[in-house]
Each structure stands twice: as C-alpha cells, then as structure tokens.
C-alpha positions as a printed Julia matrix, in Angstrom:
149×3 Matrix{Float64}:
 -59.69  -80.33  43.24
 -56.71  -78.62  41.66
 -56.47  -78.56  37.9
 -53.19  -79.12  36.16
 -52.24  -76.99  33.24
 -50.59  -78.65  30.3
 -47.18  -77.23  29.64
 -45.67  -76.86  26.22
 -42.37  -78.67  25.87
 -39.47  -76.28  25.46
 -38.33  -78.05  22.3
 -41.51  -78.04  20.24
 -41.11  -76.54  16.72
 -43.24  -73.46  17.45
 -41.25  -72.55  20.57
 -37.99  -73.06  18.66
 -39.25  -70.79  15.86
 -40.32  -68.06  18.31
 -36.96  -68.22  20.14
 -35.12  -67.99  16.81
 -37.25  -64.99  15.75
 -36.58  -63.22  19.06
 -32.85  -63.87  18.58
 -32.99  -62.42  15.07
 -34.81  -59.32  16.3
 -32.3   -58.79  19.12
 -29.34  -59.22  16.75
 -30.79  -56.75  14.23
 -31.54  -54.24  16.99
 -27.97  -54.47  18.33
 -26.48  -54.14  14.83
 -28.52  -51.01  14.14
 -27.78  -49.62  17.61
 -24.02  -50.0   17.0
 -24.35  -48.36  13.57
 -26.35  -45.41  14.93
 -23.95  -45.0   17.87
 -21.02  -44.83  15.44
 -22.78  -42.05  13.49
 -22.8   -40.07  16.76
 -19.12  -40.89  17.42
 -20.03  -43.22  20.3
 -19.45  -46.88  20.97
 -22.5   -49.07  21.5
 -21.7   -49.27  25.22
 -21.39  -45.49  25.49
 -24.72  -45.07  23.69
 -26.43  -47.56  26.03
 -25.08  -45.81  29.14
 -26.07  -42.41  27.77
 -29.56  -43.76  27.0
 -29.95  -44.99  30.58
 -28.64  -41.75  32.06
 -30.93  -39.65  29.88
 -33.86  -41.19  31.77
 -32.52  -40.61  35.29
 -29.33  -39.96  37.24
 -28.03  -43.34  38.33
 -25.32  -44.68  40.65
 -22.48  -46.25  38.68
 -22.91  -49.6   40.45
 -26.54  -49.8   39.27
 -25.5   -48.99  35.71
 -23.04  -51.9   35.87
 -25.8   -54.18  37.15
 -28.19  -53.1   34.39
 -25.56  -53.63  31.7
 -24.27  -56.8   33.39
 -20.67  -55.64  33.4
 -17.96  -54.71  35.88
 -18.22  -51.31  37.63
 -14.68  -50.48  36.39
 -15.97  -50.75  32.79
 -18.76  -48.29  33.59
 -16.24  -45.9   35.15
 -14.26  -45.81  31.89
 -17.4   -45.31  29.79
 -18.64  -42.49  32.05
 -15.16  -40.9   32.0
 -15.25  -40.74  28.19
 -18.83  -39.43  28.11
 -17.94  -36.84  30.75
 -14.92  -35.7   28.72
 -17.29  -35.0   25.81
 -19.68  -33.03  28.03
 -22.5   -35.59  27.66
 -22.47  -36.81  31.28
 -21.63  -35.34  34.67
 -21.03  -36.84  38.08
 -22.84  -35.42  41.08
 -23.37  -36.44  44.71
 -26.5   -38.44  45.49
 -28.75  -36.17  47.6
 -29.89  -39.23  49.59
 -26.32  -40.42  50.34
 -23.48  -37.98  49.7
 -20.97  -40.85  49.68
 -22.55  -42.13  46.45
 -21.82  -40.5   43.09
 -24.57  -40.37  40.5
 -23.88  -40.2   36.8
 -26.34  -37.98  34.96
 -26.77  -36.9   31.36
 -26.17  -33.23  30.71
 -28.54  -31.28  28.48
 -26.23  -32.08  25.56
 -26.27  -35.73  26.6
 -30.07  -35.88  26.75
 -30.25  -34.27  23.32
 -27.75  -36.8   21.91
 -29.66  -39.7   23.49
 -32.91  -38.4   21.98
 -31.31  -38.17  18.53
 -29.95  -41.69  18.95
 -33.41  -43.07  19.8
 -34.97  -41.2   16.88
 -32.37  -42.67  14.51
 -33.33  -46.26  15.38
 -35.75  -47.29  12.67
 -35.48  -51.09  12.76
 -38.24  -51.73  15.29
 -40.17  -48.48  14.92
 -41.09  -48.91  11.24
 -42.4   -52.5   11.48
 -44.22  -51.66  14.73
 -45.99  -48.8   12.97
 -47.6   -51.4   10.7
 -49.27  -53.0   13.72
 -52.5   -51.6   15.09
 -52.44  -49.99  18.55
 -54.21  -53.09  19.91
 -51.62  -55.42  18.33
 -48.8   -53.32  19.84
 -50.48  -53.49  23.28
 -50.82  -57.28  23.0
 -47.18  -57.61  21.93
 -46.05  -55.34  24.8
 -48.09  -57.32  27.33
 -46.77  -60.66  26.03
 -43.18  -59.43  26.21
 -43.71  -58.11  29.75
 -45.26  -61.44  30.72
 -42.24  -63.29  29.31
 -40.04  -61.05  31.49
 -42.19  -61.68  34.56
 -43.34  -58.06  34.72
 -46.92  -56.97  35.26
 -48.67  -55.81  32.1
 -50.41  -52.45  31.94
C-alpha cells in the first residue's frame, strides 16, 4: 500500500518567510557584487562572465544560457573583457568551428580578487559550524534539484 506524504501549502506563513529571506539574501548578494565589480572597474555582468570563465573556458552560447541572456549581449561583454586583457577567444579543440572564451592569467587573478572581496555571505557563514554549512548546502542543492554531497 502506497503512503501519501503530506505537502506543505505554498502559502503557509513559514514558507512565505523563507521565500522572503531567500529574496533578501539574493538582493544583498547582487548589491554587493555590483559594488565590488565597480571597484574593479567592471560592470556586474562583466564580473559574472569573468567569474564563469575563470573556472573553465566556455562557448559563448553556453555563457548566454547560464546568464539567461542573448548571445549578442555576451559577445559585447566578452569584447570589452578581451580589450582589457582579461579574456581571450580560442578555438574549441573538440570542434574548431566553436570559439571558447577563456580568462587570461590577469582575468583569473581579477576574478579571484573579486571573489575575495565579497564579504556579505562569507562572514555570516563563518559563524555557522561546518556541519551547519553542510546542512545548508545540502538543503539548497535539494531545492535546486541537485544531488547533495
């Protein structure tokens, strides 16, 4: 016999409070990200692209998908980052028709300094125990439908 699991209504006060708190955290993160990007003479969008490219070389179309924007917007952002020597374009070794955007050494260094400048989440997270941080990470991954570690 199958058991049914009670579901929490989406409009209960606790769910509303959690959603509002997540919204506040996201807004604060974006505000600080924009502020830190400006200190490095970048726009928020340029900083986000540079952050992605510092992790791995990526086709421009995939960057657009990750940022949920038009590929032409990504082209302009990459053009400006390339003009500053933070990003370079190179052929994809798996498909030479595809161009990858990749952070240069200067770009990776700038992206690292950007990440290190973000204190909003890092300082409050430091107040949580390692176990509390693991639980929070796993809950967030579960909310995103990703497997937890």
